[in-house]
PDB file of C-alpha atoms and ligand atoms in Angstrom:
ATOM      1  CA  MET A 210     -17.850  14.867  15.150  1.00  0.00           C
ATOM      2  CA  THR A 211     -18.795  14.400  11.475  1.00  0.00           C
ATOM      3  CA  VAL A 212     -16.578  13.686   8.504  1.00  0.00           C
ATOM      4  CA  LYS A 213     -16.632  17.412   7.653  1.00  0.00           C
ATOM      5  CA  ASN A 214     -14.402  18.055  10.690  1.00  0.00           C
ATOM      6  CA  LEU A 215     -11.680  15.804   9.246  1.00  0.00           C
ATOM      7  CA  LYS A 216      -9.032  17.021   6.825  1.00  0.00           C
ATOM      8  CA  LYS A 217      -9.513  15.159   3.544  1.00  0.00           C
ATOM      9  CA  TYR A 218      -6.407  13.347   2.321  1.00  0.00           C
ATOM     10  CA  THR A 219      -5.767  13.811  -1.381  1.00  0.00           C
ATOM     11  CA  SER A 220      -3.188  12.395  -3.773  1.00  0.00           C
ATOM     12  CA  THR A 221      -2.749  12.130  -7.534  1.00  0.00           C
ATOM     13  CA  LEU A 222      -3.789   8.464  -7.308  1.00  0.00           C
ATOM     14  CA  PHE A 223      -6.965   9.089  -5.303  1.00  0.00           C
ATOM     15  CA  ASP A 224      -7.820  12.050  -7.602  1.00  0.00           C
ATOM     16  CA  HIS A 225      -7.446   9.679 -10.550  1.00  0.00           C
ATOM     17  CA  ILE A 226      -9.857   7.168  -8.984  1.00  0.00           C
ATOM     18  CA  GLU A 227     -12.394   9.934  -8.358  1.00  0.00           C
ATOM     19  CA  LYS A 228     -12.090  10.993 -12.004  1.00  0.00           C
ATOM     20  CA  LEU A 229     -12.545   7.396 -13.209  1.00  0.00           C
ATOM     21  CA  HIS A 230     -15.561   6.937 -10.965  1.00  0.00           C
ATOM     22  CA  GLY A 231     -17.197  10.131 -12.253  1.00  0.00           C
ATOM     23  CA  GLN A 232     -20.844  10.620 -11.334  1.00  0.00           C
ATOM     24  CA  LYS A 233     -21.489   6.962 -10.432  1.00  0.00           C
ATOM     25  CA  SER A 234     -22.676   6.289  -6.917  1.00  0.00           C
ATOM     26  CA  TRP A 235     -20.018   5.022  -4.449  1.00  0.00           C
ATOM     27  CA  GLY A 236     -22.676   3.236  -2.400  1.00  0.00           C
ATOM     28  CA  ARG A 237     -21.375   0.885   0.293  1.00  0.00           C
ATOM     29  CA  PHE A 238     -17.570   1.294   0.417  1.00  0.00           C
ATOM     30  CA  LEU A 239     -14.931  -1.179   1.569  1.00  0.00           C
ATOM     31  CA  ASP A 240     -11.372  -0.004   2.250  1.00  0.00           C
ATOM     32  CA  ALA A 241      -9.979  -3.554   2.060  1.00  0.00           C
ATOM     33  CA  GLY A 242      -6.449  -2.675   3.207  1.00  0.00           C
ATOM     34  CA  SER A 243      -7.125   0.332   5.344  1.00  0.00           C
ATOM     35  CA  GLY A 244      -4.752   2.954   6.669  1.00  0.00           C
ATOM     36  CA  VAL A 245      -4.917   6.577   7.718  1.00  0.00           C
ATOM     37  CA  ASN A 246      -4.508   7.900   4.154  1.00  0.00           C
ATOM     38  CA  SER A 247      -7.091   5.722   2.412  1.00  0.00           C
ATOM     39  CA  ALA A 248      -9.505   6.214   5.324  1.00  0.00           C
ATOM     40  CA  LEU A 249      -9.080   9.994   5.282  1.00  0.00           C
ATOM     41  CA  TRP A 250      -9.741  10.018   1.541  1.00  0.00           C
ATOM     42  CA  SER A 251     -12.613   7.546   1.289  1.00  0.00           C
ATOM     43  CA  MET A 252     -14.477   8.676   4.419  1.00  0.00           C
ATOM     44  CA  TYR A 253     -14.983  11.935   2.563  1.00  0.00           C
ATOM     45  CA  LEU A 254     -16.708  10.337  -0.431  1.00  0.00           C
ATOM     46  CA  PRO A 255     -20.524  10.382  -0.500  1.00  0.00           C
ATOM     47  CA  THR A 256     -20.820   6.726   0.517  1.00  0.00           C
ATOM     48  CA  THR A 257     -23.833   5.117   2.161  1.00  0.00           C
ATOM     49  CA  ARG A 258     -21.671   2.914   4.401  1.00  0.00           C
ATOM     50  CA  TRP A 259     -17.927   2.715   5.086  1.00  0.00           C
ATOM     51  CA  VAL A 260     -15.956  -0.293   6.325  1.00  0.00           C
ATOM     52  CA  GLY A 261     -12.193  -0.348   6.771  1.00  0.00           C
ATOM     53  CA  VAL A 262     -10.262  -3.616   7.115  1.00  0.00           C
ATOM     54  CA  THR A 263      -6.795  -4.039   8.526  1.00  0.00           C
ATOM     55  CA  GLY A 264      -4.832  -7.066   9.604  1.00  0.00           C
ATOM     56  CA  SER A 265      -3.190  -5.236  12.467  1.00  0.00           C
ATOM     57  CA  PRO A 266      -4.780  -4.142  15.774  1.00  0.00           C
ATOM     58  CA  SER A 267      -2.253  -1.308  16.157  1.00  0.00           C
ATOM     59  CA  HIS A 268      -3.085  -0.075  12.658  1.00  0.00           C
ATOM     60  CA  ALA A 269      -6.789  -0.212  13.580  1.00  0.00           C
ATOM     61  CA  ALA A 270      -6.098   1.874  16.700  1.00  0.00           C
ATOM     62  CA  GLN A 271      -4.223   4.429  14.597  1.00  0.00           C
ATOM     63  CA  ILE A 272      -7.111   4.692  12.098  1.00  0.00           C
ATOM     64  CA  THR A 273      -9.652   4.893  14.933  1.00  0.00           C
ATOM     65  CA  ARG A 274      -7.745   7.773  16.526  1.00  0.00           C
ATOM     66  CA  LYS A 275      -7.980   9.699  13.243  1.00  0.00           C
ATOM     67  CA  ILE A 276     -11.505   8.961  12.054  1.00  0.00           C
ATOM     68  CA  GLY A 277     -13.255   7.037  14.822  1.00  0.00           C
ATOM     69  CA  ASP A 278     -15.435   9.951  15.944  1.00  0.00           C
ATOM     70  CA  ALA A 279     -16.721  10.512  12.398  1.00  0.00           C
ATOM     71  CA  LEU A 280     -17.948   6.930  11.860  1.00  0.00           C
ATOM     72  CA  ARG A 281     -21.697   6.642  11.214  1.00  0.00           C
ATOM     73  CA  PRO A 282     -23.678   3.978  13.095  1.00  0.00           C
ATOM     74  CA  ASP A 283     -23.242   1.399  10.281  1.00  0.00           C
ATOM     75  CA  ASP A 284     -19.579   2.186   9.590  1.00  0.00           C
ATOM     76  CA  LYS A 285     -16.800   0.169  11.193  1.00  0.00           C
ATOM     77  CA  ILE A 286     -13.095  -0.563  11.359  1.00  0.00           C
ATOM     78  CA  VAL A 287     -12.483  -4.311  11.435  1.00  0.00           C
ATOM     79  CA  VAL A 288      -9.348  -6.270  12.297  1.00  0.00           C
ATOM     80  CA  GLY A 289      -9.253  -9.531  10.360  1.00  0.00           C
ATOM     81  CA  ASN A 290      -7.417 -11.559   7.783  1.00  0.00           C
ATOM     82  CA  TRP A 291      -8.523 -12.091   4.183  1.00  0.00           C
ATOM     83  CA  CYS A 292      -7.050 -15.580   4.282  1.00  0.00           C
ATOM     84  CA  GLU A 293      -9.786 -16.600   6.739  1.00  0.00           C
ATOM     85  CA  ALA A 294     -12.642 -17.995   4.620  1.00  0.00           C
ATOM     86  CA  ASN A 295     -15.474 -16.638   6.797  1.00  0.00           C
ATOM     87  CA  PHE A 296     -14.109 -13.156   7.367  1.00  0.00           C
ATOM     88  CA  LEU A 297     -16.858 -10.571   6.477  1.00  0.00           C
ATOM     89  CA  LYS A 298     -18.976 -13.421   5.110  1.00  0.00           C
ATOM     90  CA  GLY A 299     -22.172 -12.147   3.442  1.00  0.00           C
ATOM     91  CA  GLU A 300     -21.117  -8.477   3.386  1.00  0.00           C
ATOM     92  CA  VAL A 301     -21.233  -6.903  -0.083  1.00  0.00           C
ATOM     93  CA  PHE A 302     -19.946  -3.467  -1.036  1.00  0.00           C
ATOM     94  CA  ASP A 303     -20.642  -1.446  -4.185  1.00  0.00           C
ATOM     95  CA  THR A 304     -17.096  -0.095  -4.282  1.00  0.00           C
ATOM     96  CA  VAL A 305     -13.955  -1.813  -2.988  1.00  0.00           C
ATOM     97  CA  LEU A 306     -10.548  -0.175  -2.667  1.00  0.00           C
ATOM     98  CA  ALA A 307      -7.353  -2.242  -2.332  1.00  0.00           C
ATOM     99  CA  ASP A 308      -4.835   0.505  -1.569  1.00  0.00           C
ATOM    100  CA  TYR A 309      -1.349  -1.069  -1.361  1.00  0.00           C
ATOM    101  CA  LEU A 310      -3.045  -4.165   0.074  1.00  0.00           C
ATOM    102  CA  LEU A 311      -1.412  -6.697  -2.269  1.00  0.00           C
ATOM    103  CA  GLY A 312       2.137  -5.626  -1.340  1.00  0.00           C
ATOM    104  CA  ALA A 313       1.355  -5.912   2.378  1.00  0.00           C
ATOM    105  CA  ILE A 314      -0.174  -9.420   2.184  1.00  0.00           C
ATOM    106  CA  GLU A 315       3.255 -11.020   2.673  1.00  0.00           C
ATOM    107  CA  GLY A 316       3.293  -9.881   6.311  1.00  0.00           C
ATOM    108  CA  PHE A 317      -0.180 -11.217   7.143  1.00  0.00           C
ATOM    109  CA  ALA A 318      -0.868 -14.137   4.810  1.00  0.00           C
ATOM    110  CA  PRO A 319       2.298 -15.131   2.917  1.00  0.00           C
ATOM    111  CA  TYR A 320       1.677 -17.023  -0.376  1.00  0.00           C
ATOM    112  CA  PHE A 321      -1.962 -15.843  -0.398  1.00  0.00           C
ATOM    113  CA  GLN A 322      -1.359 -13.134  -3.025  1.00  0.00           C
ATOM    114  CA  ASP A 323      -2.494 -15.428  -5.861  1.00  0.00           C
ATOM    115  CA  GLU A 324      -5.881 -15.905  -4.186  1.00  0.00           C
ATOM    116  CA  LEU A 325      -6.526 -12.332  -3.067  1.00  0.00           C
ATOM    117  CA  PHE A 326      -8.823 -11.160  -5.891  1.00  0.00           C
ATOM    118  CA  GLU A 327     -10.825 -14.399  -5.939  1.00  0.00           C
ATOM    119  CA  ARG A 328     -11.221 -13.980  -2.163  1.00  0.00           C
ATOM    120  CA  LEU A 329     -12.426 -10.371  -2.460  1.00  0.00           C
ATOM    121  CA  LYS A 330     -14.854 -11.228  -5.276  1.00  0.00           C
ATOM    122  CA  PRO A 331     -17.978 -12.101  -3.216  1.00  0.00           C
ATOM    123  CA  HIS A 332     -17.639  -8.761  -1.411  1.00  0.00           C
ATOM    124  CA  ILE A 333     -17.534  -6.676  -4.599  1.00  0.00           C
ATOM    125  CA  GLY A 334     -20.924  -5.464  -5.814  1.00  0.00           C
ATOM    126  CA  GLN A 335     -19.643  -3.337  -8.696  1.00  0.00           C
ATOM    127  CA  TYR A 336     -16.297  -1.584  -8.712  1.00  0.00           C
ATOM    128  CA  LEU A 337     -12.792  -2.547  -7.608  1.00  0.00           C
ATOM    129  CA  TYR A 338      -9.925  -0.043  -7.535  1.00  0.00           C
ATOM    130  CA  ILE A 339      -6.393  -1.248  -6.903  1.00  0.00           C
ATOM    131  CA  ILE A 340      -3.419   0.909  -6.031  1.00  0.00           C
ATOM    132  CA  GLY A 341      -0.025  -0.772  -6.216  1.00  0.00           C
ATOM    133  CA  LEU A 342       3.681  -0.162  -6.470  1.00  0.00           C
ATOM    134  CA  GLU A 343       5.924  -1.547  -9.199  1.00  0.00           C
ATOM    135  CA  PRO A 344       8.575  -3.676  -7.426  1.00  0.00           C
ATOM    136  CA  TYR A 345      11.945  -2.007  -7.111  1.00  0.00           C
ATOM    137  CA  VAL A 346      13.739  -4.478  -4.835  1.00  0.00           C
ATOM    138  CA  ILE A 347      13.611  -7.484  -7.168  1.00  0.00           C
ATOM    139  CA  GLY A 348      14.632  -7.178 -10.806  1.00  0.00           C
ATOM    140  CA  GLN A 349      17.108  -5.227 -12.897  1.00  0.00           C
ATOM    141  CA  ALA A 350      18.192  -1.701 -12.030  1.00  0.00           C
ATOM    142  CA  THR A 351      18.968   0.051 -15.276  1.00  0.00           C
ATOM    143  CA  SER A 352      19.942   3.548 -14.110  1.00  0.00           C
ATOM    144  CA  GLU A 353      22.122   4.928 -11.327  1.00  0.00           C
ATOM    145  CA  GLU A 354      19.018   6.185  -9.526  1.00  0.00           C
ATOM    146  CA  ALA A 355      17.358   2.770  -9.863  1.00  0.00           C
ATOM    147  CA  LYS A 356      20.479   1.135  -8.362  1.00  0.00           C
ATOM    148  CA  TYR A 357      20.265   3.375  -5.313  1.00  0.00           C
ATOM    149  CA  VAL A 358      16.528   2.899  -4.848  1.00  0.00           C
ATOM    150  CA  ARG A 359      17.017  -0.855  -5.101  1.00  0.00           C
ATOM    151  CA  ALA A 360      20.012  -0.825  -2.729  1.00  0.00           C
ATOM    152  CA  ILE A 361      17.998   1.146  -0.143  1.00  0.00           C
ATOM    153  CA  GLY A 362      15.085  -1.303  -0.448  1.00  0.00           C
ATOM    154  CA  ARG A 363      17.357  -4.324  -0.158  1.00  0.00           C
ATOM    155  CA  LEU A 364      19.218  -3.023   2.903  1.00  0.00           C
ATOM    156  CA  ARG A 365      15.908  -2.090   4.600  1.00  0.00           C
ATOM    157  CA  ASP A 366      14.390  -5.524   3.865  1.00  0.00           C
ATOM    158  CA  CYS A 367      17.556  -7.317   4.972  1.00  0.00           C
ATOM    159  CA  CYS A 368      17.325  -5.595   8.397  1.00  0.00           C
ATOM    160  CA  LEU A 369      13.601  -6.443   8.677  1.00  0.00           C
ATOM    161  CA  LEU A 370      14.260 -10.114   7.902  1.00  0.00           C
ATOM    162  CA  LEU A 371      17.132 -10.341  10.367  1.00  0.00           C
ATOM    163  CA  ALA A 372      14.842  -8.771  12.983  1.00  0.00           C
ATOM    164  CA  ASP A 373      12.306 -11.587  12.369  1.00  0.00           C
ATOM    165  CA  GLN A 374       9.863  -9.346  10.467  1.00  0.00           C
ATOM    166  CA  SER A 375       8.388  -9.610   6.967  1.00  0.00           C
ATOM    167  CA  PRO A 376       9.080  -6.949   4.371  1.00  0.00           C
ATOM    168  CA  TYR A 377       6.445  -6.013   1.798  1.00  0.00           C
ATOM    169  CA  ARG A 378       6.435  -7.914  -1.504  1.00  0.00           C
ATOM    170  CA  GLU A 379       5.190  -5.745  -4.331  1.00  0.00           C
ATOM    171  CA  TYR A 380       3.794  -7.097  -7.625  1.00  0.00           C
ATOM    172  CA  PRO A 381       4.009  -5.608 -11.138  1.00  0.00           C
ATOM    173  CA  LEU A 382       0.925  -4.179 -12.832  1.00  0.00           C
ATOM    174  CA  GLU A 383       1.010  -6.950 -15.470  1.00  0.00           C
ATOM    175  CA  TRP A 384       0.898  -9.640 -12.761  1.00  0.00           C
ATOM    176  CA  VAL A 385      -2.127  -7.982 -11.163  1.00  0.00           C
ATOM    177  CA  VAL A 386      -3.960  -7.740 -14.505  1.00  0.00           C
ATOM    178  CA  VAL A 387      -3.405 -11.475 -15.164  1.00  0.00           C
ATOM    179  CA  SER A 388      -4.506 -12.344 -11.622  1.00  0.00           C
ATOM    180  CA  LEU A 389      -7.665 -10.199 -11.950  1.00  0.00           C
ATOM    181  CA  LYS A 390      -8.586 -11.803 -15.285  1.00  0.00           C
ATOM    182  CA  LYS A 391      -8.062 -15.298 -13.812  1.00  0.00           C
ATOM    183  CA  ALA A 392     -10.482 -14.342 -11.032  1.00  0.00           C
ATOM    184  CA  GLY A 393     -13.073 -13.279 -13.643  1.00  0.00           C
ATOM    185  CA  PHE A 394     -12.714  -9.483 -13.488  1.00  0.00           C
ATOM    186  CA  GLN A 395     -12.882  -7.141 -16.472  1.00  0.00           C
ATOM    187  CA  ILE A 396     -10.303  -4.380 -16.529  1.00  0.00           C
ATOM    188  CA  SER A 397     -11.660  -0.945 -17.381  1.00  0.00           C
ATOM    189  CA  ASP A 398      -8.540   1.189 -16.876  1.00  0.00           C
ATOM    190  CA  VAL A 399      -4.844   0.912 -15.990  1.00  0.00           C
ATOM    191  CA  LYS A 400      -2.430   3.778 -15.456  1.00  0.00           C
ATOM    192  CA  ARG A 401       1.120   4.124 -14.118  1.00  0.00           C
ATOM    193  CA  PHE A 402       2.282   7.167 -12.166  1.00  0.00           C
ATOM    194  CA  PRO A 403       6.089   7.607 -12.265  1.00  0.00           C
ATOM    195  CA  ASN A 404       7.733   8.058  -8.860  1.00  0.00           C
ATOM    196  CA  ILE A 405      10.301  10.582  -7.688  1.00  0.00           C
ATOM    197  CA  TYR A 406      11.879   9.625  -4.374  1.00  0.00           C
ATOM    198  CA  HIS A 407      13.010  12.567  -2.277  1.00  0.00           C
ATOM    199  CA  GLU A 408      15.407  12.826   0.674  1.00  0.00           C
ATOM    200  CA  LYS A 409      12.568  12.248   3.148  1.00  0.00           C
ATOM    201  CA  TRP A 410      11.906   8.831   1.544  1.00  0.00           C
ATOM    202  CA  ILE A 411      15.616   7.851   1.757  1.00  0.00           C
ATOM    203  CA  HIS A 412      15.654   8.621   5.504  1.00  0.00           C
ATOM    204  CA  ALA A 413      12.333   6.903   6.147  1.00  0.00           C
ATOM    205  CA  GLN A 414      13.414   3.650   4.456  1.00  0.00           C
ATOM    206  CA  LEU A 415      16.904   3.547   5.957  1.00  0.00           C
ATOM    207  CA  ASP A 416      15.604   4.484   9.416  1.00  0.00           C
ATOM    208  CA  MET A 417      13.155   1.593   9.158  1.00  0.00           C
ATOM    209  CA  GLY A 418      16.212  -0.677   8.852  1.00  0.00           C
ATOM    210  CA  LEU A 419      18.225   1.180  11.494  1.00  0.00           C
ATOM    211  CA  ASN A 420      15.390   0.914  14.033  1.00  0.00           C
ATOM    212  CA  ARG A 421      15.373  -2.880  13.643  1.00  0.00           C
ATOM    213  CA  LEU A 422      19.079  -3.310  14.457  1.00  0.00           C
ATOM    214  CA  PRO A 423      18.636  -3.521  18.271  1.00  0.00           C
ATOM    215  CA  LEU A 424      16.493  -6.632  17.610  1.00  0.00           C
ATOM    216  CA  LEU A 425      19.362  -8.490  15.906  1.00  0.00           C
ATOM    217  CA  LYS A 426      21.097 -11.260  17.811  1.00  0.00           C
ATOM    218  CA  GLY A 427      24.566 -10.582  16.362  1.00  0.00           C
ATOM    219  CA  LYS A 428      25.823  -7.279  17.738  1.00  0.00           C
ATOM    220  CA  GLN A 429      28.781  -7.198  15.357  1.00  0.00           C
ATOM    221  CA  LEU A 430      26.476  -7.754  12.379  1.00  0.00           C
ATOM    222  CA  ALA A 431      24.236  -4.938  13.634  1.00  0.00           C
ATOM    223  CA  GLN A 432      27.289  -2.659  13.846  1.00  0.00           C
ATOM    224  CA  SER A 433      28.314  -3.489  10.255  1.00  0.00           C
ATOM    225  CA  LEU A 434      24.778  -2.931   8.976  1.00  0.00           C
ATOM    226  CA  LYS A 435      24.659   0.424  10.750  1.00  0.00           C
ATOM    227  CA  TYR A 436      27.840   1.402   8.936  1.00  0.00           C
ATOM    228  CA  GLU A 437      26.327   0.258   5.584  1.00  0.00           C
ATOM    229  CA  ILE A 438      23.112   2.187   6.246  1.00  0.00           C
ATOM    230  CA  GLU A 439      24.924   5.423   7.051  1.00  0.00           C
ATOM    231  CA  SER A 440      27.264   5.239   4.078  1.00  0.00           C
ATOM    232  CA  LEU A 441      24.374   4.443   1.700  1.00  0.00           C
ATOM    233  CA  ARG A 442      22.392   7.301   3.229  1.00  0.00           C
ATOM    234  CA  MET A 443      25.244   9.736   2.530  1.00  0.00           C
ATOM    235  CA  THR A 444      25.747   8.752  -1.116  1.00  0.00           C
ATOM    236  CA  ALA A 445      22.024   8.403  -1.879  1.00  0.00           C
ATOM    237  CA  VAL A 446      21.227  11.849  -0.423  1.00  0.00           C
ATOM    238  CA  ARG A 447      24.107  13.331  -2.452  1.00  0.00           C
ATOM    239  CA  LEU A 448      22.752  11.794  -5.688  1.00  0.00           C
ATOM    240  CA  CYS A 449      19.222  12.847  -4.773  1.00  0.00           C
ATOM    241  CA  HIS A 450      20.376  16.491  -4.430  1.00  0.00           C
ATOM    242  CA  GLU A 451      22.339  16.329  -7.697  1.00  0.00           C
ATOM    243  CA  LYS A 452      19.361  14.953  -9.661  1.00  0.00           C
ATOM    244  CA  GLY A 453      16.583  16.846  -7.882  1.00  0.00           C
ATOM    245  CA  GLY A 454      15.153  13.519  -6.622  1.00  0.00           C
ATOM    246  CA  LEU A 455      15.588   9.867  -7.510  1.00  0.00           C
ATOM    247  CA  TYR A 456      13.388   9.349 -10.575  1.00  0.00           C
ATOM    248  CA  HIS A 457      12.535   5.676 -10.612  1.00  0.00           C
ATOM    249  CA  GLY A 458       9.650   3.224 -10.845  1.00  0.00           C
ATOM    250  CA  ALA A 459       5.954   3.895 -10.603  1.00  0.00           C
ATOM    251  CA  ASP A 460       2.759   3.449  -8.666  1.00  0.00           C
ATOM    252  CA  TYR A 461      -0.270   2.222 -10.558  1.00  0.00           C
ATOM    253  CA  VAL A 462      -4.036   2.336 -10.433  1.00  0.00           C
ATOM    254  CA  ILE A 463      -6.216  -0.416 -11.894  1.00  0.00           C
ATOM    255  CA  ALA A 464      -9.981  -0.115 -12.238  1.00  0.00           C
ATOM    256  CA  ALA A 465     -11.829  -3.427 -12.548  1.00  0.00           C
ATOM    257  CA  HIS A 466     -15.362  -4.741 -12.364  1.00  0.00           C
ATOM    258  CA  LEU A 467     -17.155  -8.079 -12.546  1.00  0.00           C
TER     259      LEU A 467
HETATM  260  C1  SAM B  90       0.325  -0.749   3.278  1.00  0.00           C
HETATM  261  S1  SAM B  90      -1.094  -0.758   4.302  1.00  0.00           S
HETATM  262  C2  SAM B  90      -2.246   0.102   3.295  1.00  0.00           C
HETATM  263  C3  SAM B  90      -2.038   1.552   3.269  1.00  0.00           C
HETATM  264  C4  SAM B  90      -3.315   2.266   3.580  1.00  0.00           C
HETATM  265  N1  SAM B  90      -4.332   2.067   2.581  1.00  0.00           N
HETATM  266  C5  SAM B  90      -3.057   3.731   3.873  1.00  0.00           C
HETATM  267  O1  SAM B  90      -3.794   4.565   3.447  1.00  0.00           O
HETATM  268  O2  SAM B  90      -2.089   4.013   4.564  1.00  0.00           O
HETATM  269  C6  SAM B  90      -1.750  -2.382   4.063  1.00  0.00           C
HETATM  270  C7  SAM B  90      -3.009  -2.654   4.850  1.00  0.00           C
HETATM  271  O3  SAM B  90      -3.479  -3.940   4.434  1.00  0.00           O
HETATM  272  C8  SAM B  90      -3.688  -4.739   5.589  1.00  0.00           C
HETATM  273  N2  SAM B  90      -3.504  -6.146   5.247  1.00  0.00           N
HETATM  274  C9  SAM B  90      -2.437  -6.731   4.671  1.00  0.00           C
HETATM  275  N3  SAM B  90      -2.643  -8.052   4.527  1.00  0.00           N
HETATM  276  C10 SAM B  90      -3.878  -8.305   5.026  1.00  0.00           C
HETATM  277  C11 SAM B  90      -4.660  -9.480   5.153  1.00  0.00           C
HETATM  278  N4  SAM B  90      -4.204 -10.666   4.762  1.00  0.00           N
HETATM  279  N5  SAM B  90      -5.894  -9.364   5.704  1.00  0.00           N
HETATM  280  C12 SAM B  90      -6.376  -8.151   6.107  1.00  0.00           C
HETATM  281  N6  SAM B  90      -5.679  -7.008   5.996  1.00  0.00           N
HETATM  282  C13 SAM B  90      -4.435  -7.082   5.474  1.00  0.00           C
HETATM  283  C14 SAM B  90      -2.658  -4.223   6.580  1.00  0.00           C
HETATM  284  O4  SAM B  90      -2.977  -4.598   7.896  1.00  0.00           O
HETATM  285  C15 SAM B  90      -2.791  -2.724   6.348  1.00  0.00           C
HETATM  286  O5  SAM B  90      -3.908  -2.240   7.027  1.00  0.00           O
END
């Protein structure tokens, strides 16, 4: 099977990166926080080599199931951890994508976020593209929609923590820009893309919490959380229908180079 047999994944954010990149060569490509979406987008680009990194063997298996047959002899999916100093030592890529990698670091290398861009630096030949999510769990919620989005995030994360798991920790665009500059990068473009959360998102987040409840030690606590989840689900879905979606927060894309 070749990449042409795969269905390309597209999104406004990936389209934006393609527009920013223009006619420049993609060369050797590193998907530094790989997943099915970023793999199904970047595998389609005219790269000379493709490497996808994930911290999770089950994630790697999922990506392999989707794109494994289309990998060229030099392409690979690697399970590893960016906090290990020798991981991918000596491998340099013309283009590096960090697609929601920063927010996921908490689960694989907590407190390493500050060092991430310095760590990626020796692997970046030319271009670095970062996709991130403005935090919505921590910080002020200034609209009714924001309060619901935050409440959903907090309840989800609370269930994950009680089930002994680590929720994502997202970072604001400004934080990433400062961190990139500290690591010696030049920023060539930043753009925010406002988010609208639909009913599907509400269910996905709350179900993530609900599915963790059997792992809790306190059965009474699990019962109370289940009640909280279902009542929040009902009111959030109602508001979502009234407003035509929960308009809150943003994703962002940052283009940087050395
Ligand atoms: C939210 S997922 C990225 C989404 C993905 N790009 C997609 O298209 O679905 C984050 C990815 O970064 C990886 N990751 C997080 N921290 C890592 C670390 N310290 N070292 C290596 N990979 C890491 C996770 O294993 C996962 O593959």
